[in-house]
mmCIF file of C-alpha atoms in Angstrom:
data_model
loop_
_atom_site.group_PDB
_atom_site.id
_atom_site.type_symbol
_atom_site.label_atom_id
_atom_site.label_comp_id
_atom_site.label_asym_id
_atom_site.label_seq_id
_atom_site.Cartn_x
_atom_site.Cartn_y
_atom_site.Cartn_z
ATOM 1 C CA UNK N 1 -0.076 -0.011 0.052
ATOM 2 C CA UNK N 2 2.584 2.486 0.862
ATOM 3 C CA UNK N 3 4.582 1.774 -2.386
ATOM 4 C CA UNK N 4 1.343 1.999 -4.256
ATOM 5 C CA UNK N 5 0.607 5.487 -2.515
ATOM 6 C CA UNK N 6 4.238 6.678 -3.276
ATOM 7 C CA UNK N 7 3.711 5.905 -6.910
ATOM 8 C CA UNK N 8 0.580 7.995 -7.017
ATOM 9 C CA UNK N 9 2.193 10.755 -5.617
ATOM 10 C CA UNK N 10 5.146 10.601 -7.945
ATOM 11 C CA UNK N 11 2.667 10.531 -10.786
ATOM 12 C CA UNK N 12 0.762 13.438 -9.705
ATOM 13 C CA UNK N 13 4.109 15.683 -9.176
ATOM 14 C CA UNK N 14 5.300 14.776 -12.579
ATOM 15 C CA UNK N 15 2.126 15.614 -14.152
ATOM 16 C CA UNK N 16 2.043 18.818 -12.649
ATOM 17 C CA UNK N 17 5.528 19.266 -13.664
ATOM 18 C CA UNK N 18 4.442 18.460 -17.265
ATOM 19 C CA UNK N 19 1.773 20.834 -17.151
ATOM 20 C CA UNK N 20 4.026 23.557 -15.994
ATOM 21 C CA UNK N 21 6.238 23.173 -18.740
ATOM 22 C CA UNK N 22 3.669 23.623 -21.583
ATOM 23 C CA UNK N 23 4.874 26.806 -22.720
ATOM 24 C CA UNK N 24 8.352 27.843 -23.665
ATOM 25 C CA UNK N 25 10.361 29.975 -21.484
ATOM 26 C CA UNK N 26 9.777 33.067 -23.647
ATOM 27 C CA UNK N 27 5.836 32.466 -23.327
ATOM 28 C CA UNK N 28 5.928 31.847 -19.237
ATOM 29 C CA UNK N 29 4.348 34.988 -17.388
ATOM 30 C CA UNK N 30 4.189 35.980 -14.227
ATOM 31 C CA UNK N 31 1.078 37.564 -12.222
ATOM 32 C CA UNK N 32 2.823 40.702 -12.066
ATOM 33 C CA UNK N 33 3.834 40.983 -15.766
ATOM 34 C CA UNK N 34 0.122 40.347 -16.505
ATOM 35 C CA UNK N 35 -1.027 43.129 -13.927
ATOM 36 C CA UNK N 36 1.440 45.269 -15.786
ATOM 37 C CA UNK N 37 0.252 44.438 -19.210
ATOM 38 C CA UNK N 38 -3.118 45.131 -18.467
ATOM 39 C CA UNK N 39 -2.578 48.669 -16.878
ATOM 40 C CA UNK N 40 -0.389 49.394 -19.900
ATOM 41 C CA UNK N 41 -3.433 48.459 -22.133
ATOM 42 C CA UNK N 42 -5.716 50.520 -20.148
ATOM 43 C CA UNK N 43 -3.077 53.735 -20.304
ATOM 44 C CA UNK N 44 -3.250 53.012 -24.022
ATOM 45 C CA UNK N 45 -7.114 52.975 -24.259
ATOM 46 C CA UNK N 46 -7.612 56.168 -22.172
ATOM 47 C CA UNK N 47 -4.594 57.798 -24.096
ATOM 48 C CA UNK N 48 -6.520 57.040 -27.468
ATOM 49 C CA UNK N 49 -9.885 57.976 -26.382
ATOM 50 C CA UNK N 50 -8.526 61.260 -24.891
ATOM 51 C CA UNK N 51 -7.105 61.939 -28.363
ATOM 52 C CA UNK N 52 -10.362 61.238 -30.105
ATOM 53 C CA UNK N 53 -12.215 63.585 -27.639
ATOM 54 C CA UNK N 54 -9.679 66.474 -28.232
ATOM 55 C CA UNK N 55 -10.064 65.971 -32.084
ATOM 56 C CA UNK N 56 -13.670 65.808 -32.000
ATOM 57 C CA UNK N 57 -13.527 69.172 -29.724
ATOM 58 C CA UNK N 58 -11.124 70.977 -32.284
ATOM 59 C CA UNK N 59 -13.480 69.979 -35.006
ATOM 60 C CA UNK N 60 -16.651 71.267 -33.286
ATOM 61 C CA UNK N 61 -14.515 74.548 -32.456
ATOM 62 C CA UNK N 62 -13.505 74.659 -35.944
ATOM 63 C CA UNK N 63 -16.924 74.559 -37.367
ATOM 64 C CA UNK N 64 -18.216 76.873 -35.023
ATOM 65 C CA UNK N 65 -15.488 79.519 -36.088
ATOM 66 C CA UNK N 66 -16.399 79.031 -39.795
ATOM 67 C CA UNK N 67 -13.984 77.853 -42.275
ATOM 68 C CA UNK N 68 -13.237 74.889 -44.639
ATOM 69 C CA UNK N 69 -15.888 72.137 -44.001
ATOM 70 C CA UNK N 70 -17.907 74.076 -41.367
ATOM 71 C CA UNK N 71 -21.509 75.100 -41.600
ATOM 72 C CA UNK N 72 -22.519 78.698 -42.578
ATOM 73 C CA UNK N 73 -25.863 79.309 -40.757
ATOM 74 C CA UNK N 74 -27.929 82.281 -42.791
ATOM 75 C CA UNK N 75 -30.830 83.843 -40.949
ATOM 76 C CA UNK N 76 -33.576 85.502 -43.385
ATOM 77 C CA UNK N 77 -36.865 86.105 -43.773
ATOM 78 C CA UNK N 78 -38.529 83.834 -46.615
ATOM 79 C CA UNK N 79 -41.262 86.237 -47.375
ATOM 80 C CA UNK N 80 -39.665 88.517 -49.576
ATOM 81 C CA UNK N 81 -39.834 87.392 -53.248
ATOM 82 C CA UNK N 82 -37.627 87.548 -55.396
ATOM 83 C CA UNK N 83 -35.091 87.641 -52.624
ATOM 84 C CA UNK N 84 -35.935 84.825 -50.724
ATOM 85 C CA UNK N 85 -39.216 82.843 -50.579
ATOM 86 C CA UNK N 86 -40.746 79.311 -50.213
ATOM 87 C CA UNK N 87 -41.107 77.271 -53.244
ATOM 88 C CA UNK N 88 -42.123 73.986 -52.493
ATOM 89 C CA UNK N 89 -40.520 72.598 -49.543
ATOM 90 C CA UNK N 90 -37.597 74.651 -49.815
ATOM 91 C CA UNK N 91 -36.456 78.199 -49.731
ATOM 92 C CA UNK N 92 -35.046 79.836 -52.926
ATOM 93 C CA UNK N 93 -34.384 83.536 -54.192
ATOM 94 C CA UNK N 94 -31.878 85.849 -55.165
ATOM 95 C CA UNK N 95 -30.043 86.177 -51.507
ATOM 96 C CA UNK N 96 -30.046 82.339 -51.472
ATOM 97 C CA UNK N 97 -28.104 81.834 -54.467
ATOM 98 C CA UNK N 98 -25.490 84.563 -53.491
ATOM 99 C CA UNK N 99 -25.560 82.993 -50.356
ATOM 100 C CA UNK N 100 -24.866 79.319 -51.583
ATOM 101 C CA UNK N 101 -22.045 81.033 -53.872
ATOM 102 C CA UNK N 102 -20.421 82.470 -50.796
ATOM 103 C CA UNK N 103 -20.662 79.281 -48.911
ATOM 104 C CA UNK N 104 -19.052 77.398 -51.978
ATOM 105 C CA UNK N 105 -16.279 79.878 -52.189
ATOM 106 C CA UNK N 106 -15.612 79.148 -48.408
ATOM 107 C CA UNK N 107 -15.844 75.478 -48.867
ATOM 108 C CA UNK N 108 -18.836 75.398 -46.591
ATOM 109 C CA UNK N 109 -22.200 74.072 -46.014
ATOM 110 C CA UNK N 110 -25.012 76.660 -45.981
ATOM 111 C CA UNK N 111 -27.788 76.307 -43.721
ATOM 112 C CA UNK N 112 -30.924 78.397 -43.963
ATOM 113 C CA UNK N 113 -32.956 79.500 -40.679
ATOM 114 C CA UNK N 114 -36.211 81.160 -41.712
ATOM 115 C CA UNK N 115 -37.540 83.930 -38.997
ATOM 116 C CA UNK N 116 -39.350 87.150 -38.680
ATOM 117 C CA UNK N 117 -37.322 89.849 -40.259
ATOM 118 C CA UNK N 118 -36.667 91.928 -37.320
ATOM 119 C CA UNK N 119 -35.586 88.381 -35.507
ATOM 120 C CA UNK N 120 -32.746 88.183 -37.797
ATOM 121 C CA UNK N 121 -30.194 90.845 -36.253
ATOM 122 C CA UNK N 122 -30.612 89.649 -32.881
ATOM 123 C CA UNK N 123 -30.248 86.063 -34.031
ATOM 124 C CA UNK N 124 -26.819 87.300 -35.584
ATOM 125 C CA UNK N 125 -25.687 89.134 -32.472
ATOM 126 C CA UNK N 126 -26.723 86.269 -30.115
ATOM 127 C CA UNK N 127 -24.406 83.698 -32.561
ATOM 128 C CA UNK N 128 -27.496 81.605 -33.497
ATOM 129 C CA UNK N 129 -26.792 82.506 -37.070
ATOM 130 C CA UNK N 130 -23.516 83.542 -38.870
ATOM 131 C CA UNK N 131 -24.967 85.884 -41.080
ATOM 132 C CA UNK N 132 -27.968 87.730 -41.814
ATOM 133 C CA UNK N 133 -29.392 88.053 -45.423
ATOM 134 C CA UNK N 134 -32.434 89.543 -46.547
ATOM 135 C CA UNK N 135 -32.304 92.442 -48.936
ATOM 136 C CA UNK N 136 -30.668 94.200 -45.686
ATOM 137 C CA UNK N 137 -29.982 97.693 -46.060
ATOM 138 C CA UNK N 138 -27.797 99.928 -44.174
ATOM 139 C CA UNK N 139 -28.521 102.259 -41.466
ATOM 140 C CA UNK N 140 -27.211 103.371 -38.256
ATOM 141 C CA UNK N 141 -29.231 101.716 -35.629
ATOM 142 C CA UNK N 142 -28.480 98.228 -37.132
ATOM 143 C CA UNK N 143 -24.795 99.206 -37.715
ATOM 144 C CA UNK N 144 -24.776 99.922 -33.834
ATOM 145 C CA UNK N 145 -25.312 96.041 -33.433
ATOM 146 C CA UNK N 146 -23.898 94.510 -36.478
ATOM 147 C CA UNK N 147 -21.288 94.847 -39.333
ATOM 148 C CA UNK N 148 -22.089 95.014 -42.843
ATOM 149 C CA UNK N 149 -20.602 93.607 -45.807
ATOM 150 C CA UNK N 150 -19.595 95.424 -49.308
ATOM 151 C CA UNK N 151 -22.689 95.885 -51.044
ATOM 152 C CA UNK N 152 -23.747 92.901 -53.225
ATOM 153 C CA UNK N 153 -27.047 94.580 -54.885
ATOM 154 C CA UNK N 154 -29.384 97.583 -54.933
ATOM 155 C CA UNK N 155 -32.916 98.457 -55.208
ATOM 156 C CA UNK N 156 -35.233 101.112 -54.165
ATOM 157 C CA UNK N 157 -38.432 102.023 -52.127
ATOM 158 C CA UNK N 158 -41.753 102.303 -54.235
ATOM 159 C CA UNK N 159 -45.474 103.204 -53.540
ATOM 160 C CA UNK N 160 -48.296 100.705 -54.226
ATOM 161 C CA UNK N 161 -51.704 101.747 -54.234
ATOM 162 C CA UNK N 162 -55.238 100.106 -55.520
ATOM 163 C CA UNK N 163 -55.681 100.403 -59.355
ATOM 164 C CA UNK N 164 -58.648 102.798 -58.818
ATOM 165 C CA UNK N 165 -56.942 104.854 -56.229
ATOM 166 C CA UNK N 166 -56.597 108.723 -56.391
ATOM 167 C CA UNK N 167 -53.206 108.596 -54.832
ATOM 168 C CA UNK N 168 -50.769 109.750 -57.278
ATOM 169 C CA UNK N 169 -47.701 110.100 -55.766
ATOM 170 C CA UNK N 170 -46.057 109.963 -52.170
ATOM 171 C CA UNK N 171 -47.017 113.494 -51.746
ATOM 172 C CA UNK N 172 -50.796 112.371 -51.477
ATOM 173 C CA UNK N 173 -50.035 109.995 -48.612
ATOM 174 C CA UNK N 174 -50.526 112.557 -45.690
ATOM 175 C CA UNK N 175 -53.258 111.452 -43.773
ATOM 176 C CA UNK N 176 -53.695 108.239 -45.349
ATOM 177 C CA UNK N 177 -53.285 104.520 -43.893
ATOM 178 C CA UNK N 178 -49.791 103.193 -45.274
ATOM 179 C CA UNK N 179 -48.966 99.691 -44.663
ATOM 180 C CA UNK N 180 -45.243 98.350 -44.270
ATOM 181 C CA UNK N 181 -43.259 95.143 -43.317
ATOM 182 C CA UNK N 182 -42.228 95.391 -39.659
ATOM 183 C CA UNK N 183 -38.474 96.227 -38.947
ATOM 184 C CA UNK N 184 -37.856 97.145 -42.662
ATOM 185 C CA UNK N 185 -36.792 100.663 -44.102
ATOM 186 C CA UNK N 186 -40.152 100.603 -45.640
ATOM 187 C CA UNK N 187 -41.489 100.956 -42.170
ATOM 188 C CA UNK N 188 -39.224 103.424 -41.164
ATOM 189 C CA UNK N 189 -39.870 105.716 -44.203
ATOM 190 C CA UNK N 190 -43.518 105.394 -43.727
ATOM 191 C CA UNK N 191 -43.332 106.560 -40.198
ATOM 192 C CA UNK N 192 -41.424 109.574 -41.541
ATOM 193 C CA UNK N 193 -43.833 110.312 -44.308
ATOM 194 C CA UNK N 194 -47.214 110.163 -42.585
ATOM 195 C CA UNK N 195 -46.372 109.520 -38.772
ATOM 196 C CA UNK N 196 -46.430 106.146 -36.340
ATOM 197 C CA UNK N 197 -50.406 106.275 -36.104
ATOM 198 C CA UNK N 198 -50.902 106.051 -39.590
ATOM 199 C CA UNK N 199 -48.498 103.072 -40.276
ATOM 200 C CA UNK N 200 -50.091 99.682 -40.454
ATOM 201 C CA UNK N 201 -47.104 97.041 -39.815
ATOM 202 C CA UNK N 202 -47.349 93.465 -40.976
ATOM 203 C CA UNK N 203 -44.765 90.295 -40.701
ATOM 204 C CA UNK N 204 -44.647 90.155 -44.246
ATOM 205 C CA UNK N 205 -45.163 92.368 -47.470
ATOM 206 C CA UNK N 206 -47.489 89.737 -48.799
ATOM 207 C CA UNK N 207 -49.876 90.534 -45.709
ATOM 208 C CA UNK N 208 -49.390 94.178 -46.486
ATOM 209 C CA UNK N 209 -50.648 93.590 -49.948
ATOM 210 C CA UNK N 210 -53.460 91.414 -49.336
ATOM 211 C CA UNK N 211 -54.786 94.622 -46.876
ATOM 212 C CA UNK N 212 -54.312 96.819 -49.704
ATOM 213 C CA UNK N 213 -56.431 94.388 -51.885
ATOM 214 C CA UNK N 214 -59.242 94.216 -49.493
ATOM 215 C CA UNK N 215 -59.456 97.939 -48.942
ATOM 216 C CA UNK N 216 -58.010 98.091 -45.324
ATOM 217 C CA UNK N 217 -55.165 100.295 -45.942
ATOM 218 C CA UNK N 218 -54.513 102.832 -48.984
ATOM 219 C CA UNK N 219 -50.947 102.073 -50.130
ATOM 220 C CA UNK N 220 -47.927 100.014 -49.174
ATOM 221 C CA UNK N 221 -44.359 101.364 -49.163
ATOM 222 C CA UNK N 222 -42.259 98.188 -50.346
ATOM 223 C CA UNK N 223 -38.745 97.399 -51.832
ATOM 224 C CA UNK N 224 -38.880 97.826 -55.753
ATOM 225 C CA UNK N 225 -38.087 94.201 -56.726
ATOM 226 C CA UNK N 226 -40.940 92.437 -54.458
ATOM 227 C CA UNK N 227 -43.142 95.418 -56.048
ATOM 228 C CA UNK N 228 -42.848 93.956 -59.524
ATOM 229 C CA UNK N 229 -43.718 90.349 -58.245
ATOM 230 C CA UNK N 230 -46.807 91.559 -56.735
ATOM 231 C CA UNK N 231 -47.486 93.901 -59.524
ATOM 232 C CA UNK N 232 -47.367 90.997 -62.119
ATOM 233 C CA UNK N 233 -49.413 88.760 -59.520
ATOM 234 C CA UNK N 234 -52.168 91.331 -59.238
ATOM 235 C CA UNK N 235 -52.360 92.844 -62.802
ATOM 236 C CA UNK N 236 -55.224 95.347 -62.880
ATOM 237 C CA UNK N 237 -55.989 95.336 -59.212
ATOM 238 C CA UNK N 238 -52.988 97.363 -58.015
ATOM 239 C CA UNK N 239 -50.575 99.778 -59.481
ATOM 240 C CA UNK N 240 -47.060 101.568 -58.544
ATOM 241 C CA UNK N 241 -47.373 105.523 -58.332
ATOM 242 C CA UNK N 242 -44.946 108.224 -58.248
ATOM 243 C CA UNK N 243 -41.013 108.065 -58.482
ATOM 244 C CA UNK N 244 -38.795 105.739 -56.128
ATOM 245 C CA UNK N 245 -38.616 107.100 -52.572
ATOM 246 C CA UNK N 246 -34.991 106.413 -52.225
ATOM 247 C CA UNK N 247 -32.239 104.105 -53.541
ATOM 248 C CA UNK N 248 -31.147 101.286 -51.358
ATOM 249 C CA UNK N 249 -27.953 99.087 -51.462
ATOM 250 C CA UNK N 250 -28.064 95.326 -49.781
ATOM 251 C CA UNK N 251 -25.302 93.902 -47.824
ATOM 252 C CA UNK N 252 -24.638 90.871 -45.358
ATOM 253 C CA UNK N 253 -24.356 91.327 -41.848
ATOM 254 C CA UNK N 254 -22.433 89.437 -39.094
ATOM 255 C CA UNK N 255 -21.716 89.678 -35.431
ATOM 256 C CA UNK N 256 -19.334 92.681 -34.384
ATOM 257 C CA UNK N 257 -15.764 92.206 -34.400
ATOM 258 C CA UNK N 258 -16.293 89.040 -36.607
ATOM 259 C CA UNK N 259 -13.476 90.093 -39.052
ATOM 260 C CA UNK N 260 -12.135 86.874 -40.106
ATOM 261 C CA UNK N 261 -15.747 85.736 -41.478
ATOM 262 C CA UNK N 262 -16.428 89.204 -42.798
ATOM 263 C CA UNK N 263 -13.179 89.489 -44.745
ATOM 264 C CA UNK N 264 -13.933 86.168 -46.243
ATOM 265 C CA UNK N 265 -17.303 87.174 -47.285
ATOM 266 C CA UNK N 266 -16.242 90.452 -48.803
ATOM 267 C CA UNK N 267 -13.436 88.688 -50.901
ATOM 268 C CA UNK N 268 -16.188 86.179 -52.029
ATOM 269 C CA UNK N 269 -18.590 89.273 -53.078
ATOM 270 C CA UNK N 270 -15.835 90.747 -54.959
ATOM 271 C CA UNK N 271 -15.053 87.596 -57.010
ATOM 272 C CA UNK N 272 -18.462 86.807 -57.729
ATOM 273 C CA UNK N 273 -19.092 90.292 -58.703
ATOM 274 C CA UNK N 274 -16.054 90.370 -60.877
ATOM 275 C CA UNK N 275 -17.217 86.970 -62.673
ATOM 276 C CA UNK N 276 -20.456 88.269 -63.188
ATOM 277 C CA UNK N 277 -22.313 85.518 -61.364
ATOM 278 C CA UNK N 278 -24.049 88.208 -59.115
ATOM 279 C CA UNK N 279 -25.544 89.606 -62.318
ATOM 280 C CA UNK N 280 -26.666 86.221 -63.414
ATOM 281 C CA UNK N 281 -28.323 85.636 -60.307
ATOM 282 C CA UNK N 282 -30.173 88.804 -60.332
ATOM 283 C CA UNK N 283 -31.076 88.627 -63.867
ATOM 284 C CA UNK N 284 -32.792 85.324 -63.271
ATOM 285 C CA UNK N 285 -35.189 86.679 -60.965
ATOM 286 C CA UNK N 286 -35.316 90.178 -62.107
ATOM 287 C CA UNK N 287 -35.536 90.272 -66.081
ATOM 288 C CA UNK N 288 -34.231 93.288 -67.500
ATOM 289 C CA UNK N 289 -37.577 95.590 -68.659
#
């Protein structure tokens, strides 16, 4: 029995030795080495994650500041045909095509945000939009809040009345009820001409013209390009009277002090004017008479 037990013990010892020697000397791993390797792998993973997070943060920051590959957010009021207006599910118009050409020039994606006209400048000031573009003309009050680009187009303010109206010019507007779009130079001009109490303010020129057609107001002071559209759409029902009230130039607005973006926009406008692309866009929407 003792011999048998001794033999069994020796067999067990040899089997254990055999198992311990399954790997080569180079493959043997101690517990300490295993722990070290695990720690090193964890450190490498953390470093990789940190690098990825930093790269994403840099990319987000670059997009926020604008530039190659970023998004250019344009605040507009799509109630101003032919400058910007709804067509199907999209927004089209002169300003939209010029803005797209500028975005292409900057290597950026154009994103359009439609809003009330008088919300455009606050959106740019707050940083919700990069640019404001909606046939915006320069005035000192606006310039106190935003910076203006070089002019890219021009137009004028005109007076529309009902076809059977006895109003023959702006001189006949005294004592009349005049409509205009809120926040526009048309509103300012109307107030100067007939007084605040005689100005009816609307969110869009479409609403103002509808009021004119139904006899709720006597006249509308409006930008010359949209006036042409409304005259064509309502031929025989409304007419333009007198000479243009003023000549206006349109520009793009950016947040105060954003000189990098403004310089890029002005460069793009210059190239688009020199190439004739802006004229081509204008003629597409406002055919020469």
